[in-house]
CSV table of C-alpha atoms and ligand atoms in Angstrom, one decimal:
chain,number,residue,atom,x,y,z
A,1,MET,CA,3.0,-6.0,20.9
A,2,THR,CA,3.2,-2.3,21.4
A,3,PRO,CA,5.3,-0.5,18.8
A,4,VAL,CA,8.4,1.5,19.8
A,5,ILE,CA,7.3,5.2,19.8
A,6,ALA,CA,9.9,7.7,18.6
A,7,LYS,CA,9.1,11.4,19.0
A,8,THR,CA,12.4,13.0,18.1
A,9,ARG,CA,15.0,12.6,15.3
A,10,GLU,CA,17.4,11.1,17.9
A,11,GLU,CA,14.9,8.5,19.1
A,12,LEU,CA,14.0,7.6,15.5
A,13,ALA,CA,17.7,7.4,14.5
A,14,ALA,CA,18.4,5.1,17.5
A,15,VAL,CA,15.6,2.6,16.6
A,16,ARG,CA,16.4,2.9,12.8
A,17,SER,CA,20.0,1.8,13.5
A,18,GLY,CA,18.7,-1.4,15.0
A,19,VAL,CA,16.6,-2.4,12.0
A,20,ARG,CA,18.0,-5.4,10.1
A,21,GLY,CA,16.6,-6.3,6.7
A,22,THR,CA,13.9,-4.4,4.8
A,23,LEU,CA,11.9,-1.5,6.2
A,24,ALA,CA,8.4,-0.2,5.0
A,25,LEU,CA,7.1,3.2,5.9
A,26,VAL,CA,3.4,4.2,5.9
A,27,PRO,CA,3.1,8.0,6.3
A,28,THR,CA,-0.2,9.2,7.9
A,29,MET,CA,-1.8,12.1,9.7
A,30,GLY,CA,-3.3,9.8,12.3
A,31,ALA,CA,-6.9,9.3,13.1
A,32,LEU,CA,-6.3,5.9,11.7
A,33,HIS,CA,-9.2,4.0,10.1
A,34,GLU,CA,-9.6,0.8,8.1
A,35,GLY,CA,-8.1,2.5,5.0
A,36,HIS,CA,-4.9,3.2,6.8
A,37,ARG,CA,-4.9,-0.3,8.3
A,38,SER,CA,-5.0,-1.8,4.9
A,39,LEU,CA,-1.8,0.1,4.1
A,40,LEU,CA,-0.2,-1.3,7.3
A,41,ARG,CA,-1.1,-4.8,6.3
A,42,ARG,CA,0.4,-4.2,2.8
A,43,ALA,CA,3.5,-2.9,4.5
A,44,ARG,CA,3.7,-6.0,6.7
A,45,ARG,CA,3.7,-8.1,3.5
A,46,GLU,CA,6.4,-6.0,1.8
A,47,ALA,CA,9.1,-5.8,4.6
A,48,GLY,CA,10.4,-7.3,7.7
A,49,THR,CA,10.0,-4.1,9.7
A,50,VAL,CA,7.0,-1.7,9.5
A,51,ALA,CA,7.2,2.0,10.5
A,52,VAL,CA,4.3,4.4,10.6
A,53,SER,CA,4.6,8.1,10.9
A,54,ILE,CA,1.8,10.1,12.5
A,55,PHE,CA,2.1,13.8,11.9
A,56,VAL,CA,-0.5,16.4,11.0
A,57,ASN,CA,1.7,18.5,8.7
A,58,PRO,CA,0.9,22.2,9.1
A,59,LEU,CA,2.8,23.0,5.9
A,60,GLN,CA,0.2,21.2,3.7
A,61,PHE,CA,-2.8,23.0,5.2
A,62,GLY,CA,-3.9,26.4,3.6
A,63,PRO,CA,-5.3,29.3,5.6
A,64,GLY,CA,-8.9,28.6,6.5
A,65,GLU,CA,-8.4,24.8,6.2
A,66,ASP,CA,-9.0,22.4,9.1
A,67,LEU,CA,-5.5,22.2,10.6
A,68,ASP,CA,-6.8,23.1,14.1
A,69,ARG,CA,-9.8,20.8,14.2
A,70,TYR,CA,-8.1,17.9,12.3
A,71,PRO,CA,-8.9,14.8,14.4
A,72,ARG,CA,-6.1,13.7,16.7
A,73,THR,CA,-6.6,10.2,18.3
A,74,PHE,CA,-3.1,9.2,19.3
A,75,ALA,CA,-4.0,6.5,21.9
A,76,ALA,CA,-6.4,4.7,19.5
A,77,ASP,CA,-3.9,5.1,16.7
A,78,ILE,CA,-1.2,3.3,18.8
A,79,GLU,CA,-3.7,0.5,19.6
A,80,ALA,CA,-4.5,0.1,15.8
A,81,CYS,CA,-0.7,0.0,15.1
A,82,ALA,CA,-0.2,-2.6,17.8
A,83,ALA,CA,-3.1,-4.7,16.4
A,84,GLU,CA,-1.5,-4.6,12.9
A,85,GLY,CA,1.9,-5.6,14.2
A,86,VAL,CA,3.6,-2.2,13.5
A,87,ASP,CA,7.1,-2.1,14.9
A,88,ILE,CA,7.9,1.6,14.9
A,89,VAL,CA,5.7,4.7,15.3
A,90,PHE,CA,7.3,8.1,14.5
A,91,ALA,CA,5.2,10.8,16.0
A,92,PRO,CA,7.0,14.1,16.1
A,93,THR,CA,5.5,17.5,17.1
A,94,PRO,CA,5.5,20.4,14.5
A,95,GLU,CA,8.3,22.0,16.5
A,96,ILE,CA,10.5,18.9,16.1
A,97,MET,CA,9.7,18.6,12.4
A,98,TYR,CA,10.1,22.3,11.7
A,99,PRO,CA,12.5,23.8,14.2
A,100,GLY,CA,12.1,27.0,12.1
A,101,GLU,CA,10.0,27.8,9.0
A,102,PRO,CA,11.7,25.8,6.2
A,103,VAL,CA,13.5,28.0,3.6
A,104,VAL,CA,14.1,25.3,1.1
A,105,THR,CA,11.0,23.2,0.1
A,106,ILE,CA,10.0,20.8,-2.7
A,107,ASP,CA,8.5,22.6,-5.7
A,108,PRO,CA,5.9,20.3,-7.3
A,109,GLY,CA,6.0,22.2,-10.6
A,110,ALA,CA,3.0,22.7,-12.9
A,111,MET,CA,1.5,19.4,-11.8
A,112,GLY,CA,1.1,20.8,-8.3
A,113,ARG,CA,-1.0,23.7,-9.5
A,114,ILE,CA,-3.7,21.7,-11.3
A,115,VAL,CA,-6.8,19.8,-10.2
A,116,GLU,CA,-6.4,19.4,-6.3
A,117,GLY,CA,-3.5,21.8,-6.5
A,118,GLU,CA,-5.7,24.5,-8.0
A,119,THR,CA,-8.3,24.0,-5.2
A,120,ARG,CA,-5.6,24.0,-2.5
A,121,PRO,CA,-2.7,26.3,-3.4
A,122,GLY,CA,0.5,25.3,-1.7
A,123,HIS,CA,-0.8,21.9,-0.6
A,124,PHE,CA,1.4,19.7,-2.7
A,125,ALA,CA,4.6,21.7,-1.9
A,126,GLY,CA,3.8,21.2,1.8
A,127,MET,CA,3.0,17.5,1.3
A,128,LEU,CA,6.0,16.7,-0.8
A,129,THR,CA,8.3,18.6,1.6
A,130,VAL,CA,7.1,16.5,4.6
A,131,VAL,CA,7.2,13.2,2.6
A,132,ALA,CA,10.8,14.0,1.5
A,133,LYS,CA,11.7,14.7,5.2
A,134,LEU,CA,10.0,11.5,6.4
A,135,LEU,CA,11.8,9.4,3.8
A,136,ASN,CA,15.1,11.0,4.7
A,137,LEU,CA,14.6,10.5,8.4
A,138,THR,CA,13.3,6.9,8.1
A,139,ARG,CA,15.2,5.6,5.1
A,140,PRO,CA,12.7,2.9,4.2
A,141,ASP,CA,13.1,0.4,1.3
A,142,VAL,CA,9.4,0.9,0.4
A,143,ALA,CA,6.8,3.4,1.2
A,144,ILE,CA,3.0,2.7,0.9
A,145,PHE,CA,0.5,5.4,-0.1
A,146,GLY,CA,-3.3,5.1,-0.8
A,147,GLU,CA,-4.7,5.5,-4.3
A,148,LYS,CA,-7.5,7.4,-2.5
A,149,ASP,CA,-5.2,10.5,-2.8
A,150,ALA,CA,-4.4,9.7,-6.5
A,151,GLN,CA,-2.7,13.0,-7.3
A,152,GLN,CA,-0.7,12.9,-4.2
A,153,LEU,CA,0.5,9.4,-5.2
A,154,ALA,CA,1.3,10.6,-8.7
A,155,MET,CA,3.3,13.6,-7.3
A,156,ILE,CA,5.2,11.4,-4.9
A,157,ARG,CA,6.1,9.0,-7.8
A,158,ARG,CA,7.3,12.0,-9.8
A,159,MET,CA,9.4,13.4,-6.9
A,160,VAL,CA,11.0,10.0,-6.3
A,161,ALA,CA,11.8,9.6,-10.0
A,162,ASP,CA,12.9,13.2,-10.6
A,163,LEU,CA,15.1,13.5,-7.5
A,164,ASP,CA,16.4,9.9,-7.6
A,165,LEU,CA,15.2,9.1,-4.1
A,166,PRO,CA,16.2,5.6,-3.2
A,167,VAL,CA,12.8,4.2,-2.2
A,168,GLU,CA,10.1,2.1,-4.0
A,169,ILE,CA,6.6,3.6,-3.9
A,170,ILE,CA,3.6,1.3,-3.7
A,171,GLY,CA,0.0,2.4,-4.2
A,172,ALA,CA,-2.8,0.6,-2.4
A,173,PRO,CA,-6.5,0.5,-3.4
A,174,THR,CA,-9.1,2.7,-1.7
A,175,VAL,CA,-11.1,1.1,1.2
A,176,ARG,CA,-14.8,2.1,1.2
A,177,GLU,CA,-17.8,1.8,3.5
A,178,PRO,CA,-20.3,-0.8,2.4
A,179,ASP,CA,-22.4,2.1,0.8
A,180,GLY,CA,-19.4,3.3,-1.2
A,181,LEU,CA,-18.2,6.3,0.8
A,182,ALA,CA,-14.4,6.3,0.7
A,183,LEU,CA,-13.0,6.0,4.3
A,184,SER,CA,-11.4,9.3,5.4
A,185,SER,CA,-10.4,10.8,8.7
A,186,ARG,CA,-12.6,13.8,7.7
A,187,ASN,CA,-15.8,11.6,7.5
A,188,ARG,CA,-16.3,12.0,11.2
A,189,TYR,CA,-17.1,15.7,10.6
A,190,LEU,CA,-20.1,14.8,8.5
A,191,GLY,CA,-23.6,15.1,10.0
A,192,GLU,CA,-26.2,12.5,8.9
A,193,ASP,CA,-27.7,14.7,6.0
A,194,GLU,CA,-24.2,15.7,4.9
A,195,ARG,CA,-23.1,12.1,4.7
A,196,THR,CA,-26.1,11.4,2.5
A,197,THR,CA,-25.0,14.2,0.1
A,198,ALA,CA,-21.4,13.0,0.3
A,199,LEU,CA,-22.4,9.6,-1.1
A,200,ALA,CA,-22.9,11.3,-4.4
A,201,LEU,CA,-19.1,11.4,-4.9
A,202,SER,CA,-18.7,7.6,-5.0
A,203,ARG,CA,-22.0,7.2,-6.8
A,204,ALA,CA,-20.8,9.6,-9.6
A,205,LEU,CA,-17.6,7.6,-9.9
A,206,ARG,CA,-19.5,4.4,-10.1
A,207,ALA,CA,-21.8,5.8,-12.8
A,208,GLY,CA,-18.7,7.0,-14.7
A,209,ALA,CA,-17.1,3.5,-14.4
A,210,ASP,CA,-20.2,1.9,-15.6
A,211,ALA,CA,-20.0,4.0,-18.8
A,212,VAL,CA,-16.3,3.2,-19.6
A,213,ALA,CA,-17.2,1.0,-22.6
A,214,ASP,CA,-18.7,4.1,-24.3
A,215,GLY,CA,-15.6,6.1,-23.9
A,216,PRO,CA,-14.3,9.2,-22.0
A,217,ASP,CA,-17.0,11.6,-22.9
A,218,ALA,CA,-19.7,9.2,-21.8
A,219,VAL,CA,-17.9,8.7,-18.5
A,220,ARG,CA,-17.7,12.4,-17.8
A,221,HIS,CA,-21.4,12.8,-18.8
A,222,ALA,CA,-22.6,10.0,-16.5
A,223,ALA,CA,-20.6,11.2,-13.5
A,224,ARG,CA,-21.7,14.9,-14.0
A,225,LYS,CA,-25.3,13.9,-14.0
A,226,VAL,CA,-25.1,12.4,-10.6
A,227,LEU,CA,-23.1,15.3,-9.2
A,228,ALA,CA,-25.6,17.8,-10.6
A,229,GLU,CA,-28.3,16.2,-8.5
A,230,ALA,CA,-26.1,16.5,-5.4
A,231,GLU,CA,-25.4,20.2,-6.2
A,232,ALA,CA,-29.2,20.7,-6.0
A,233,ALA,CA,-29.6,18.7,-2.8
A,234,ALA,CA,-29.9,19.9,0.8
A,235,PRO,CA,-27.3,20.2,2.1
A,236,PRO,CA,-25.7,20.8,-1.3
A,237,LEU,CA,-22.4,19.5,-2.6
A,238,GLU,CA,-20.2,22.4,-3.6
A,239,LEU,CA,-18.3,20.8,-6.4
A,240,ASP,CA,-14.6,21.7,-6.7
A,241,TYR,CA,-13.8,19.6,-9.8
A,242,LEU,CA,-14.7,16.4,-11.7
A,243,VAL,CA,-11.8,15.4,-14.0
A,244,LEU,CA,-10.9,12.4,-16.1
A,245,VAL,CA,-7.1,12.4,-16.2
A,246,ASP,CA,-4.0,10.5,-17.1
A,247,PRO,CA,-2.9,8.8,-13.8
A,248,ALA,CA,0.7,9.9,-14.2
A,249,THR,CA,0.3,13.6,-15.2
A,250,PHE,CA,-3.2,14.5,-14.0
A,251,THR,CA,-3.9,16.2,-17.3
A,252,GLU,CA,-7.3,15.6,-19.0
A,253,VAL,CA,-7.5,12.7,-21.4
A,254,ALA,CA,-8.9,13.2,-24.9
A,255,GLY,CA,-12.3,11.8,-26.1
A,256,ASP,CA,-10.5,9.1,-28.0
A,257,HIS,CA,-8.2,8.1,-25.2
A,258,ASP,CA,-7.1,4.5,-24.9
A,259,GLY,CA,-5.5,3.0,-21.8
A,260,PRO,CA,-5.5,3.9,-18.1
A,261,ALA,CA,-7.2,7.0,-16.6
A,262,VAL,CA,-8.4,8.3,-13.3
A,263,LEU,CA,-11.9,9.8,-12.7
A,264,ALA,CA,-11.4,12.1,-9.8
A,265,VAL,CA,-13.9,14.3,-7.9
A,266,ALA,CA,-13.7,16.7,-5.0
A,267,GLY,CA,-16.1,19.0,-3.3
A,268,LEU,CA,-17.2,20.6,-0.1
A,269,VAL,CA,-20.2,19.2,1.9
A,270,GLY,CA,-20.9,21.6,4.8
A,271,ALA,CA,-17.4,22.6,5.9
A,272,THR,CA,-15.8,19.2,5.0
A,273,HIS,CA,-13.5,18.9,2.0
A,274,LEU,CA,-13.9,15.4,0.4
A,275,ILE,CA,-12.1,13.8,-2.4
A,276,ASP,CA,-12.5,10.5,-4.2
A,277,ASN,CA,-11.5,8.8,-7.5
A,278,VAL,CA,-11.7,5.5,-9.4
A,279,PRO,CA,-9.1,4.1,-11.7
A,280,LEU,CA,-10.4,3.2,-15.2
A,281,GLU,CA,-9.1,1.4,-18.3
A,282,PHE,CA,-10.3,2.5,-21.8
A,283,GLY,CA,-10.1,0.4,-24.9
A,284,LYS,CA,-10.6,-2.9,-23.1
A,285,GLU,CA,-13.6,-4.7,-21.8
A,286,SER,CA,-14.2,-2.9,-18.4
A,287,LEU,CA,-12.3,-4.6,-15.6
A,288,ARG,CA,-14.7,-3.5,-13.0
B,1,AMP,P1,-3.9,10.7,5.7
B,1,AMP,O1,-3.8,10.2,7.1
B,1,AMP,O2,-5.2,11.1,5.3
B,1,AMP,O3,-2.8,11.6,5.3
B,1,AMP,O4,-3.6,9.3,4.8
B,1,AMP,C1,-2.5,8.6,5.0
B,1,AMP,C2,-2.4,7.5,3.9
B,1,AMP,O5,-3.6,6.7,3.9
B,1,AMP,C3,-2.4,8.2,2.5
B,1,AMP,O6,-1.4,7.5,1.7
B,1,AMP,C4,-3.8,8.0,2.0
B,1,AMP,O7,-3.9,8.0,0.6
B,1,AMP,C5,-4.2,6.7,2.7
B,1,AMP,N1,-5.6,6.5,2.8
B,1,AMP,C6,-6.5,7.5,3.3
B,1,AMP,N2,-7.8,7.0,3.1
B,1,AMP,C7,-7.7,5.8,2.6
B,1,AMP,C8,-8.7,4.8,2.1
B,1,AMP,N3,-10.0,5.0,2.3
B,1,AMP,N4,-8.2,3.7,1.5
B,1,AMP,C9,-6.9,3.5,1.3
B,1,AMP,N5,-5.9,4.3,1.7
B,1,AMP,C10,-6.3,5.5,2.3
């Protein structure tokens, strides 16, 4: 069945008022792929009604980033939503979401200025502001986000806790191509050679994960070695960061760290910004 498509606040309010039972929201920027679809299936299991937002949020793109060329594939997105049994699609224009430049926005604090936030100043403020707006407009019981954007997920969990937002946040695992490349709407920008270089990100994470029994420093070392090769490749990877961090705070873990951590990497291949990460557990037999 084709989902109900709401493009304005009023249309969304009308369909929201008809929802009985639990509602799950999956926020996206469209160009839906199998990673998004795994979130839709998770949402289907969590709630009686599933809503998806499709909105390329100008507020979370910096100057010189890919806002204008970001892929927009609305007709195919609606087909994917229909195939996954989505009930409601909220697809506003920027003018609907931001009738004027917002004066009051969500401040992500110090956590929004480290790691990905250092590479993309202002990104997390823009992302949290739109997520807060989408949660307020949709009023879901649960909202599903991908672990692929691990710092985004951590920041959203913090926002929900710190501002007492009445929603449960669920993280869903990263979906990958058979060769390891994490699915991303931006992968379609990659030429063949660029894609080969891009594979170093997931390969570095894998190498790091394989060293987990030897501790945090061995993990960092193993991942860095793979990335160094990609930095010397043609076309090269321009590394933004490789970090091994606490999943809740995104601060570096110490060499004697025990417990969960996230090995996260980001870089530029050609003109394409790619990020990836893997969750790890120290101090136990490796789970992976
Ligand atoms: P985006 O459209 O890129 O803003 O992503 C929308 C949601 O899908 C976010 O919660 C992402 O973390 C999630 N997502 C993106 N790529 C993947 C993937 N490969 N596997 C799982 N979730 C993903």
